[in-house]
Short mmCIF file of N, CA and C in Angstrom, two decimals:
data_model
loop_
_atom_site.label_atom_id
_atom_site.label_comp_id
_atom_site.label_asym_id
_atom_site.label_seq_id
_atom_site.Cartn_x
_atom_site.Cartn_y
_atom_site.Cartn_z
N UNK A 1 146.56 99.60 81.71
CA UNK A 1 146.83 100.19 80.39
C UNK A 1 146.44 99.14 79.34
N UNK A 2 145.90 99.16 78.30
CA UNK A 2 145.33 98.87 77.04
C UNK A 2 145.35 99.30 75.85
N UNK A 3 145.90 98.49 75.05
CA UNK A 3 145.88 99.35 73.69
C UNK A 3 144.34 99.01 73.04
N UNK A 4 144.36 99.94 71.79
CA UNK A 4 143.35 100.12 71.81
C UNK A 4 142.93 98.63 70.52
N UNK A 5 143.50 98.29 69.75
CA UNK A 5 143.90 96.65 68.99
C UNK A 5 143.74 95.67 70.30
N UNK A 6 143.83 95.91 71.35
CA UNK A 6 143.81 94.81 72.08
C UNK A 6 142.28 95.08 72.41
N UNK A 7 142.17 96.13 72.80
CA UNK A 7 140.20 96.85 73.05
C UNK A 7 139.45 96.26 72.05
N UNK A 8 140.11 96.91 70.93
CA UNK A 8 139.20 96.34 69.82
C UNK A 8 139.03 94.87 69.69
N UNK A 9 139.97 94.01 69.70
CA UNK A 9 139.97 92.49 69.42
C UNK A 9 138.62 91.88 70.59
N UNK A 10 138.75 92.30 71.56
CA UNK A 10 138.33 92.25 72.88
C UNK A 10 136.50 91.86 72.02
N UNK A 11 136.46 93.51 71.35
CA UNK A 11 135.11 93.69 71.33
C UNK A 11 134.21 93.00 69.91
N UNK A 12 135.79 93.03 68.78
CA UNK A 12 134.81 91.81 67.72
C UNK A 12 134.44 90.68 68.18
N UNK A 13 135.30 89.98 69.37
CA UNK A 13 134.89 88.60 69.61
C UNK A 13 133.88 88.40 69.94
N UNK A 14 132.69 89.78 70.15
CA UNK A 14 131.42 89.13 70.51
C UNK A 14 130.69 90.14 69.10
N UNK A 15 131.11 90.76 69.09
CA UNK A 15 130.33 91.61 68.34
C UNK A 15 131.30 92.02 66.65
N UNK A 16 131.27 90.73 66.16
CA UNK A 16 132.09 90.80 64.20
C UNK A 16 132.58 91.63 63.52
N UNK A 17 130.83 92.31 63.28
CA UNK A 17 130.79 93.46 62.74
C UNK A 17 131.21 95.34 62.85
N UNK A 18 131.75 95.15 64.52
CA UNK A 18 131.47 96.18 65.06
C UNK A 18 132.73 97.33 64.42
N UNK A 19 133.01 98.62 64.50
CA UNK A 19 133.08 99.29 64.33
C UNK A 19 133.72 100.25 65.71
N UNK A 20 134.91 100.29 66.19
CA UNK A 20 135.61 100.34 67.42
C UNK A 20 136.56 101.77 67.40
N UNK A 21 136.17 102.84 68.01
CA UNK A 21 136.63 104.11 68.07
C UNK A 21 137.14 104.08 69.99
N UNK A 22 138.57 104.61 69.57
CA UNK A 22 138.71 104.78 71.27
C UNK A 22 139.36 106.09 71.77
N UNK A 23 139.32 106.47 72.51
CA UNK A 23 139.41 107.94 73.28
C UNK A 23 140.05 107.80 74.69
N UNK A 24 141.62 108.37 74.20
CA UNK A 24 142.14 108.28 75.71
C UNK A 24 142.11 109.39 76.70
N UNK A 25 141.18 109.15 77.94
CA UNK A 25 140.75 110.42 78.62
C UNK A 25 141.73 111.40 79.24
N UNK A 26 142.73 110.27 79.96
CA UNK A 26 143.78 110.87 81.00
C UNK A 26 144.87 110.82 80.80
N UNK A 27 145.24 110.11 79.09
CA UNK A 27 146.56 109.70 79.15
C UNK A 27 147.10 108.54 79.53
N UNK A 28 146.81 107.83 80.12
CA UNK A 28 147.28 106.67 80.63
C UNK A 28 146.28 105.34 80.14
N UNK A 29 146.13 105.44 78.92
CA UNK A 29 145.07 104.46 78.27
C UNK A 29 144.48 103.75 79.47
N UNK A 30 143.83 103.88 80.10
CA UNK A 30 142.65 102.96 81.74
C UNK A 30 141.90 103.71 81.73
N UNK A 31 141.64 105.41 81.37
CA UNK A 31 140.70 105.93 81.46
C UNK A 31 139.57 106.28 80.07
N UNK A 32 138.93 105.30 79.46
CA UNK A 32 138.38 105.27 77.95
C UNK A 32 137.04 105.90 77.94
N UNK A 33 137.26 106.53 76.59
CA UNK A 33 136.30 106.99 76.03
C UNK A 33 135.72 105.98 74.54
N UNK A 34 134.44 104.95 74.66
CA UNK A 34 134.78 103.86 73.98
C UNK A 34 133.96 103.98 73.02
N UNK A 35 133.31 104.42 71.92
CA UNK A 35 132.19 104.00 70.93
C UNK A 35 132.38 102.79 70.02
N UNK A 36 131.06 102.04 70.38
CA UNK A 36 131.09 101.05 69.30
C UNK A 36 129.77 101.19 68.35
N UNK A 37 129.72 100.87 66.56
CA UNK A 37 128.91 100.87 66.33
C UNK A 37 128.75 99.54 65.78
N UNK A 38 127.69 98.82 65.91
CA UNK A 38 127.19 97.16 65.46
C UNK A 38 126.00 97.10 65.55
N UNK A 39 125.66 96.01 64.70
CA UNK A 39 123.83 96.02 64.46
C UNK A 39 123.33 95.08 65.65
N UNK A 40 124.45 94.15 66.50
CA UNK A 40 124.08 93.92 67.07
C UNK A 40 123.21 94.53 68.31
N UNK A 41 123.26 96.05 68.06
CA UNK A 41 122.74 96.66 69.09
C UNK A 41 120.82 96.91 68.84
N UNK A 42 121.07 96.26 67.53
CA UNK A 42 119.82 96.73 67.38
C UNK A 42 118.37 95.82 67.66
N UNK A 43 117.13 96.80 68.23
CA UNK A 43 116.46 96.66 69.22
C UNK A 43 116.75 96.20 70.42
N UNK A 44 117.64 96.69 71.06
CA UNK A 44 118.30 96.81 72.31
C UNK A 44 118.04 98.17 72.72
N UNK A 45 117.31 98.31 73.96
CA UNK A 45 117.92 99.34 74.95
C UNK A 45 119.41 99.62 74.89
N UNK A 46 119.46 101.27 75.49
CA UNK A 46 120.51 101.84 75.63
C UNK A 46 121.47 100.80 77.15
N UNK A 47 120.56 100.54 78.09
CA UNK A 47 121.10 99.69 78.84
C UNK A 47 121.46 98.33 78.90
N UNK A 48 120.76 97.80 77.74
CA UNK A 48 120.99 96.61 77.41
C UNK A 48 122.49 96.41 76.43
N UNK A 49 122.73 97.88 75.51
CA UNK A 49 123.48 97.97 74.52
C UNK A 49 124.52 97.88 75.53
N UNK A 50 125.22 98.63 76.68
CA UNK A 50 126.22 98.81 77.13
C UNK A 50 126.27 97.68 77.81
N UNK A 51 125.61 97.07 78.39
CA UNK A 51 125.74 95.42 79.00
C UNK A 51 126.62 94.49 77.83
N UNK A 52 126.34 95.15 76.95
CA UNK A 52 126.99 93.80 75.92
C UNK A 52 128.65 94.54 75.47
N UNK A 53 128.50 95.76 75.94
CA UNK A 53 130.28 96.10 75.37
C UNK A 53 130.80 95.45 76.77
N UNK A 54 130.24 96.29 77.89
CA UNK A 54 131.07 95.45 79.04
C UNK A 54 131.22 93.96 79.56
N UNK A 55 130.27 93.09 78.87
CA UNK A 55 130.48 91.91 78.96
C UNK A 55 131.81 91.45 78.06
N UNK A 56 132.07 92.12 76.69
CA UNK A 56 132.87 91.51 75.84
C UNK A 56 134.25 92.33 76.47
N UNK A 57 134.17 93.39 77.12
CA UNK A 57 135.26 93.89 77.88
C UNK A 57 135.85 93.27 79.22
N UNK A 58 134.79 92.44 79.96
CA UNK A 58 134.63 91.52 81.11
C UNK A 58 136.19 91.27 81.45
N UNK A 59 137.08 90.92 81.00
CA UNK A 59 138.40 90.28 81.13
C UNK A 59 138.92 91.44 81.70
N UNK A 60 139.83 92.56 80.64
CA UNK A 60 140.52 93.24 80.56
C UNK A 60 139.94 94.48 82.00
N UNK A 61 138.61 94.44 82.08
CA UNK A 61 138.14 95.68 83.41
C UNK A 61 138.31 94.58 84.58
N UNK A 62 138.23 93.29 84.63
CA UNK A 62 138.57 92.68 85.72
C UNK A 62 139.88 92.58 86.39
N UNK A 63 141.20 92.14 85.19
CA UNK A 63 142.25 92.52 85.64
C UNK A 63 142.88 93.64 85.49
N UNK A 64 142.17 94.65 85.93
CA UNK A 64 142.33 96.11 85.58
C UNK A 64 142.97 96.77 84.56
N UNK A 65 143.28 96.29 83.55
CA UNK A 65 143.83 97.02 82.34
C UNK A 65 143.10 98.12 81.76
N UNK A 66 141.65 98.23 82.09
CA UNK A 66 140.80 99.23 82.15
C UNK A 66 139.68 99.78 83.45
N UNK A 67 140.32 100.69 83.73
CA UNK A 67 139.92 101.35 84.74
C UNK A 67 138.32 101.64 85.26
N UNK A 68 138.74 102.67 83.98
CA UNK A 68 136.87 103.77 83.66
C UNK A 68 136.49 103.97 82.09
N UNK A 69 135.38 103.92 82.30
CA UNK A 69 134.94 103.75 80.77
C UNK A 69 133.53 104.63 80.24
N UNK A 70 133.56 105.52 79.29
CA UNK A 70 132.71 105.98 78.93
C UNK A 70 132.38 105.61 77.30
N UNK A 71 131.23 104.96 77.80
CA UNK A 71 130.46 104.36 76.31
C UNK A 71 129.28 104.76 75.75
N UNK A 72 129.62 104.48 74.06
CA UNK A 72 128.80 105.12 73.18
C UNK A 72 128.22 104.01 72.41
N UNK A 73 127.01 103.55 72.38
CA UNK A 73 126.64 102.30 71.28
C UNK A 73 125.16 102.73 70.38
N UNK A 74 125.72 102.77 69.21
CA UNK A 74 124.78 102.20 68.24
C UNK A 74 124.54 101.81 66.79
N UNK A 75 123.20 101.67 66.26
CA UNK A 75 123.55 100.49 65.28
C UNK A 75 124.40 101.47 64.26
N UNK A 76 124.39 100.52 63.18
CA UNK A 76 124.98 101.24 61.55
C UNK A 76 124.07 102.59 61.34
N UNK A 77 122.85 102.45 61.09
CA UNK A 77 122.30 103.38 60.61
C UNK A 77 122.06 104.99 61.51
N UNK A 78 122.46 104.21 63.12
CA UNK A 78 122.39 105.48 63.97
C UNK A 78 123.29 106.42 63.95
N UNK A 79 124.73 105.56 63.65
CA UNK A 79 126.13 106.43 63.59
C UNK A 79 125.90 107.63 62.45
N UNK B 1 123.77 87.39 105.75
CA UNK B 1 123.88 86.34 104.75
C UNK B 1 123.26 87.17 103.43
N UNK B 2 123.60 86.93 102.21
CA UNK B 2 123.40 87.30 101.38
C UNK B 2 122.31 87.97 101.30
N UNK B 3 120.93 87.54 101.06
CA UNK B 3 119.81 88.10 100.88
C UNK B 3 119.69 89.09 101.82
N UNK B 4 119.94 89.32 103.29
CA UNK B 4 119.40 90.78 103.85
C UNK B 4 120.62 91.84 103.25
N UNK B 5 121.35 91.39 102.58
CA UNK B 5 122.30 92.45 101.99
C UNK B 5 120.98 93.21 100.67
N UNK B 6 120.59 92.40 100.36
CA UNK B 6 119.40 92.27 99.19
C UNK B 6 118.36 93.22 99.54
N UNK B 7 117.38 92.67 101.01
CA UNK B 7 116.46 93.58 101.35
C UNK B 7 117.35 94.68 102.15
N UNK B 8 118.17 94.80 102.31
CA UNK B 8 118.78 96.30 102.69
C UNK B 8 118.98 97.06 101.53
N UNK B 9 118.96 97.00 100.34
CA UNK B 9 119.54 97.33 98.74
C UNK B 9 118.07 98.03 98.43
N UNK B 10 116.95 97.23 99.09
CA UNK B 10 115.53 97.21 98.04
C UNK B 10 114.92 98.29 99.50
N UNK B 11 115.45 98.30 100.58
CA UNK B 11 114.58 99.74 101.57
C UNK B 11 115.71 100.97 101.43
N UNK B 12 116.76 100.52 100.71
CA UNK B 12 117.40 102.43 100.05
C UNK B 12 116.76 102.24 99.22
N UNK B 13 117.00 101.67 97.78
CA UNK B 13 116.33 102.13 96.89
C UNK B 13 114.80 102.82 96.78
N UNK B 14 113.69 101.92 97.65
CA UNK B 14 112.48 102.61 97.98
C UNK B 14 112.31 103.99 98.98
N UNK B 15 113.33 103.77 100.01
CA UNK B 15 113.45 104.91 100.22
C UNK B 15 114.34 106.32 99.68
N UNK B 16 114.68 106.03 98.92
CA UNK B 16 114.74 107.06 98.05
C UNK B 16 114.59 107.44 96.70
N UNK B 17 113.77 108.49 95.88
CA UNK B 17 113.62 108.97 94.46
C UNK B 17 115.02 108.39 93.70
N UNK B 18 115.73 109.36 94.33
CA UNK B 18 116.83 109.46 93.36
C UNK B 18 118.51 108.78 94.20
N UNK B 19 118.73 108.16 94.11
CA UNK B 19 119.62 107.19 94.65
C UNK B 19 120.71 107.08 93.82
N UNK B 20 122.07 107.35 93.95
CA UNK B 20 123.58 107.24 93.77
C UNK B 20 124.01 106.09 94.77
N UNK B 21 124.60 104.98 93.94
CA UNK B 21 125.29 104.35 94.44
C UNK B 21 126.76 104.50 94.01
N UNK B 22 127.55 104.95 94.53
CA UNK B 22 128.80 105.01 94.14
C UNK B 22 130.07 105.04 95.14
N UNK B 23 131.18 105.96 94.85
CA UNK B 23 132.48 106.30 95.29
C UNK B 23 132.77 107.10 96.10
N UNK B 24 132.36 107.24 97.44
CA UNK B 24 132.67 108.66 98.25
C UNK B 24 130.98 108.88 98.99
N UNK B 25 131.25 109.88 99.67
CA UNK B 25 129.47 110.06 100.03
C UNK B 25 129.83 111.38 99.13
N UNK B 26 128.20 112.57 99.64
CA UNK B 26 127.59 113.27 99.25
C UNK B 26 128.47 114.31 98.94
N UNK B 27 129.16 114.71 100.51
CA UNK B 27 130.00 115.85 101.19
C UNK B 27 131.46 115.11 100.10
N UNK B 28 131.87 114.06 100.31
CA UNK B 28 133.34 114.02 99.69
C UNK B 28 133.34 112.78 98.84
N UNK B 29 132.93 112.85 97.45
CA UNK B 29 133.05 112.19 96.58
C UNK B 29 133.97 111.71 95.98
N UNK B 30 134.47 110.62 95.85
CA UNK B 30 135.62 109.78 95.50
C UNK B 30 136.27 109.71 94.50
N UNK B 31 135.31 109.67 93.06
CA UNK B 31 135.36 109.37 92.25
C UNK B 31 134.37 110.46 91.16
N UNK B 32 135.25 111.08 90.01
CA UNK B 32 134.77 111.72 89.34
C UNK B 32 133.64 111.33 88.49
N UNK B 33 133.29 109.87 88.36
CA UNK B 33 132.08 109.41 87.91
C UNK B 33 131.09 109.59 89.56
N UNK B 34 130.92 109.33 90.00
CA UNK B 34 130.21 109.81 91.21
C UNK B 34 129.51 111.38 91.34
N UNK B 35 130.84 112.23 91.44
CA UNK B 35 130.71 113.64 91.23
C UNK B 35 129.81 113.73 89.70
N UNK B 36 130.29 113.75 88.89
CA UNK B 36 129.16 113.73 87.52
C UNK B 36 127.81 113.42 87.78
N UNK B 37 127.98 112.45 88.15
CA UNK B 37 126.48 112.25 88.29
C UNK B 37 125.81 113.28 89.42
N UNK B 38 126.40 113.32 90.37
CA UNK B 38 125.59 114.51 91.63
C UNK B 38 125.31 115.70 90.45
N UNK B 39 125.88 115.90 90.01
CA UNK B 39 126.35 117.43 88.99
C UNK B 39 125.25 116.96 88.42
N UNK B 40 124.91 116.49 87.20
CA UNK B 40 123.95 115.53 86.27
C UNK B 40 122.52 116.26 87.54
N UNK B 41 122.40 115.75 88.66
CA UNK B 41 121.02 116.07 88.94
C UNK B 41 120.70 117.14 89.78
N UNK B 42 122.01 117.96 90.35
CA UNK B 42 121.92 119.40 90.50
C UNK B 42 121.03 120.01 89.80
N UNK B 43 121.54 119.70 88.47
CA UNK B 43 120.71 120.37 87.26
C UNK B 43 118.78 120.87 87.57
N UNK B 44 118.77 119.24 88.07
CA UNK B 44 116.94 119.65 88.17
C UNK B 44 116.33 119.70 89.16
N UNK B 45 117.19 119.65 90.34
CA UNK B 45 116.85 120.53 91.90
C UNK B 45 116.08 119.41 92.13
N UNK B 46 115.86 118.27 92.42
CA UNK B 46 115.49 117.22 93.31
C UNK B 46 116.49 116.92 94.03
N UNK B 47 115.98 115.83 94.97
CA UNK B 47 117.00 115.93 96.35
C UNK B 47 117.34 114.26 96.14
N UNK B 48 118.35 114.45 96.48
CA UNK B 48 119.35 112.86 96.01
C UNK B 48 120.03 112.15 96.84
N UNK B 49 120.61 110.89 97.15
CA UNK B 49 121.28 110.19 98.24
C UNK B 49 122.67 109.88 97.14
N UNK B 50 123.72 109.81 98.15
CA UNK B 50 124.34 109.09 97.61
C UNK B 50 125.38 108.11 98.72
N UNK B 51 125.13 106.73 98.47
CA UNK B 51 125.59 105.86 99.52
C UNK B 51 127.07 105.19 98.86
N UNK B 52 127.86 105.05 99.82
CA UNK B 52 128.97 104.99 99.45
C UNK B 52 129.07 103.07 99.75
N UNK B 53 129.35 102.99 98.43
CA UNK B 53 129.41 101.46 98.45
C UNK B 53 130.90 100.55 98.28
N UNK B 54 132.44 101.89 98.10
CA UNK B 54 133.40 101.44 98.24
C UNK B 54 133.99 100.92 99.49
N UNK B 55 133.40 101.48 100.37
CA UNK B 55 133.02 100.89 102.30
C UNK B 55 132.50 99.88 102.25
N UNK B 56 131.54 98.86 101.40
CA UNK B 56 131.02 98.14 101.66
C UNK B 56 131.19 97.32 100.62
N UNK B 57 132.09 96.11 100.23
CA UNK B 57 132.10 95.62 99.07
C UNK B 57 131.13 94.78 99.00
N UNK B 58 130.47 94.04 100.21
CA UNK B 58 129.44 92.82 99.48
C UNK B 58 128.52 93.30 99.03
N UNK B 59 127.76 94.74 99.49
CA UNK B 59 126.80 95.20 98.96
C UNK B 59 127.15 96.10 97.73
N UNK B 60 128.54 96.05 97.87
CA UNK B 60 128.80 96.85 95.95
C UNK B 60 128.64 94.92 95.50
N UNK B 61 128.90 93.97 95.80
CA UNK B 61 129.22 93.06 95.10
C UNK B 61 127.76 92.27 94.36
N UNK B 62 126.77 92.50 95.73
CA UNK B 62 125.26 91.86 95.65
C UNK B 62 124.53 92.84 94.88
N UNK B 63 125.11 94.28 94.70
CA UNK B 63 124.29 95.46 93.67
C UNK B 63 124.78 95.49 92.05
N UNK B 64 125.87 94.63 91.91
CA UNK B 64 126.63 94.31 90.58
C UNK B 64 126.11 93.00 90.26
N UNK B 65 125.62 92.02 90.87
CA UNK B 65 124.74 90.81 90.76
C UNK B 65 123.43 91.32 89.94
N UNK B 66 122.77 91.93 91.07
CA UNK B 66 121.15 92.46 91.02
C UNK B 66 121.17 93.07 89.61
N UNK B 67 122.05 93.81 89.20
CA UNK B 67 121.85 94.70 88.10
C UNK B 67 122.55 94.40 86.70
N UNK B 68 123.06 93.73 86.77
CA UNK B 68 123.95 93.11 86.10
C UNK B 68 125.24 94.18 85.19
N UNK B 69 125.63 95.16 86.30
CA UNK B 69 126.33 95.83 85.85
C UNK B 69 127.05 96.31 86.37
N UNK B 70 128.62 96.11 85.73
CA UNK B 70 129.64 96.28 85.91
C UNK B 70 130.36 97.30 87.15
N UNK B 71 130.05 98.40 86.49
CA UNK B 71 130.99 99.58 87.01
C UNK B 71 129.83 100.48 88.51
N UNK B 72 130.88 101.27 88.61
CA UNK B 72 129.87 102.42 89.77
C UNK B 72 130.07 103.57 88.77
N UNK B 73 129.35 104.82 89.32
CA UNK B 73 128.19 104.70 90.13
C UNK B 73 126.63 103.70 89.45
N UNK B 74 125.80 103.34 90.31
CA UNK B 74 124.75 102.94 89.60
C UNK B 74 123.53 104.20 89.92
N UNK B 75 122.57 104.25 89.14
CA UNK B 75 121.35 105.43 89.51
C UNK B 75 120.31 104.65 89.82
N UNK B 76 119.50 104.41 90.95
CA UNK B 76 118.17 104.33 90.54
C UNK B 76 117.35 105.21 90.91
N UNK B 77 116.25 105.51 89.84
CA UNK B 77 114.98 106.58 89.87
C UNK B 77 114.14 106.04 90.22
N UNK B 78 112.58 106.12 91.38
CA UNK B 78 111.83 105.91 91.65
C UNK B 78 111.88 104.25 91.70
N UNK B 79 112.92 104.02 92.04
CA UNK B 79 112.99 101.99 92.62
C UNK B 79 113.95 101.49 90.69
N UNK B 80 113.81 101.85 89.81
CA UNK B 80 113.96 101.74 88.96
C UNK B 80 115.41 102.06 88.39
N UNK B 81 116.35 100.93 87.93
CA UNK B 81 117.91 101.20 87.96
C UNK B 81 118.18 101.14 86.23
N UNK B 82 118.98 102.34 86.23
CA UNK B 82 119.29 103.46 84.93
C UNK B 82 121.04 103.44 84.84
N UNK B 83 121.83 102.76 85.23
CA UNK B 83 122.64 102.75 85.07
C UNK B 83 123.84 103.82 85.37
N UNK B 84 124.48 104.57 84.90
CA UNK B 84 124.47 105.93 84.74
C UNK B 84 124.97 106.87 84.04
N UNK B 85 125.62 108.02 84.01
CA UNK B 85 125.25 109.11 83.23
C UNK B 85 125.58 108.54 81.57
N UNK B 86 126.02 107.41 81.17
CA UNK B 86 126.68 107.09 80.14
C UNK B 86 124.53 107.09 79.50
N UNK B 87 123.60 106.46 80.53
CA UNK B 87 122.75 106.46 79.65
C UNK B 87 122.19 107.44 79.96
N UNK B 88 122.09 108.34 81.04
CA UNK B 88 120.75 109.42 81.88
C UNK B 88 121.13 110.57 80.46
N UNK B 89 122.70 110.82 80.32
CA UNK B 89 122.89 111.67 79.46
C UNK B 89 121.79 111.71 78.20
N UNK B 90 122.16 110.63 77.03
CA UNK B 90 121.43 110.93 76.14
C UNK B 90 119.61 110.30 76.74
N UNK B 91 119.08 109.87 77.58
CA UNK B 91 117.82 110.36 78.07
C UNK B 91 117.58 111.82 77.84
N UNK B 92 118.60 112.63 78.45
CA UNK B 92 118.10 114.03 79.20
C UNK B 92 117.95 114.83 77.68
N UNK B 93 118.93 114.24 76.81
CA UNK B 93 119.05 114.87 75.51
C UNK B 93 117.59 114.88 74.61
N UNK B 94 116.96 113.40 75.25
CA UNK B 94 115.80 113.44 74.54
C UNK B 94 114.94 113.84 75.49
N UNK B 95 114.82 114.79 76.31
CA UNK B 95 114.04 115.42 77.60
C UNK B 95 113.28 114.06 78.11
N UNK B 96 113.83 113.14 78.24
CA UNK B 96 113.17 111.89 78.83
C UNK B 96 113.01 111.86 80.60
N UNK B 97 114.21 112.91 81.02
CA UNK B 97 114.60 112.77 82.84
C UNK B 97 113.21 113.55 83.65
N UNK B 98 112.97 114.82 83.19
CA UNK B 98 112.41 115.95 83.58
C UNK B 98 111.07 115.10 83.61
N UNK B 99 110.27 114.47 82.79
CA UNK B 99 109.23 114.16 82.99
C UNK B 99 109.39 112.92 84.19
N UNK B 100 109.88 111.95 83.76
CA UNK B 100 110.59 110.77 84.71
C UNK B 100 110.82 111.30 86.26
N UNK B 101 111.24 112.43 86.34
CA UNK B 101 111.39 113.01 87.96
C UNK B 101 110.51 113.77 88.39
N UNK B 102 109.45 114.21 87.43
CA UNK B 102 108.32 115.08 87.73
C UNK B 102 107.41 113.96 88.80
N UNK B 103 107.45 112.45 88.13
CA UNK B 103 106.41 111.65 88.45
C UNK B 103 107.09 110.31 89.11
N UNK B 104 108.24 110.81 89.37
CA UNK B 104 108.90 110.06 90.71
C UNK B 104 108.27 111.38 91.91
N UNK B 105 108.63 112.22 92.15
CA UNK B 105 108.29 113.79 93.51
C UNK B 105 106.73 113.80 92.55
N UNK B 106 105.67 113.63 91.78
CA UNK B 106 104.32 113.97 92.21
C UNK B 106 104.21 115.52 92.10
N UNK B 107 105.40 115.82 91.46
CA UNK B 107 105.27 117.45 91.29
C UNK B 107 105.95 117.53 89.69
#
């Protein structure tokens, strides 16, 4: 379980600027629905973009506080 | 030892188009990201594997190395690893799959 201030903190530390929407799937905050929007995404692949939420998520999916995750990334101007 | 975990990774992937690595096999899928994705390529009637890699952690462990990514299931198309439906989705949105699987099957 995860709040979503703790998600979020998680994800400025790599990414400042970002812009952190979260979606609880099952109820039991572990199952996320995650959009981030940051410019860091930009000229990045779609696969490259989600490499960088789950790296800054790295901690919290390791000691399972997050389960499953469905992610949304892109820049300012895409949102 | 590590590496034939490697070339065992690289004769599924070549041997097959469309390759699921995930949660469960074909018949009894584990995991509702797993199932999604089978569903995901129902859609366009090619024929698909899906190897169950929760049976096997070093080779879930040496396929999270290789790819540098996190979670299951992983997809690869024609040797080529796509992550999954979080990206195949908006692909398919931009009709990017249909051509991509036309010229993985040569049809």
């Amino acid at each position: 379980m995860i709040t979503t201030d703790v998600l979020t903190g998680y994800i400025l530390k790599s990414m400042p600027d970002a812009v952190v929407t979260v979606v609880d799937r099952t109820g039991t905050m572990d199952h996320l629905k995650v959009s981030v929007v940051s410019d860091a995404f930009k000229g990045k692949n779609l696969l490259d973009r989600h490499r960088l939420i789950y790296q800054a998520l790295d901690v919290p999916m390791k000691d399972g506080r997050i389960h499953a995750l469905e992610l949304k990334a892109r820049t300012k101007d895409e949102a | 030892m590590a590496d034939s975990i490697e070339e065992e990774i690289q004769k599924e992937v070549n041997a097959h188009k469309i390759l699921i690595y995930g949660k469960g096999t074909k018949t009894m899928p584990m995991c509702g990201f797993t199932r999604e994705t089978m569903q995901f390529f129902d859609r366009y009637g090619y024929p698909y594997e899906v190897i169950d890699v929760l049976s096997q952690p070093a080779k879930r462990e040496t396929l999270t190395k290789m790819t540098n990514w996190p979670t299951l299931p992983k997809v690869f198309i024609n040797g080529t690893f796509y992550g999954d439906t979080d990206i195949l989705d908006p692909m398919a949105a931009k009709g990017e799959i249909e051509p991509l699987l036309k010229k993985a099957f040569g049809k």
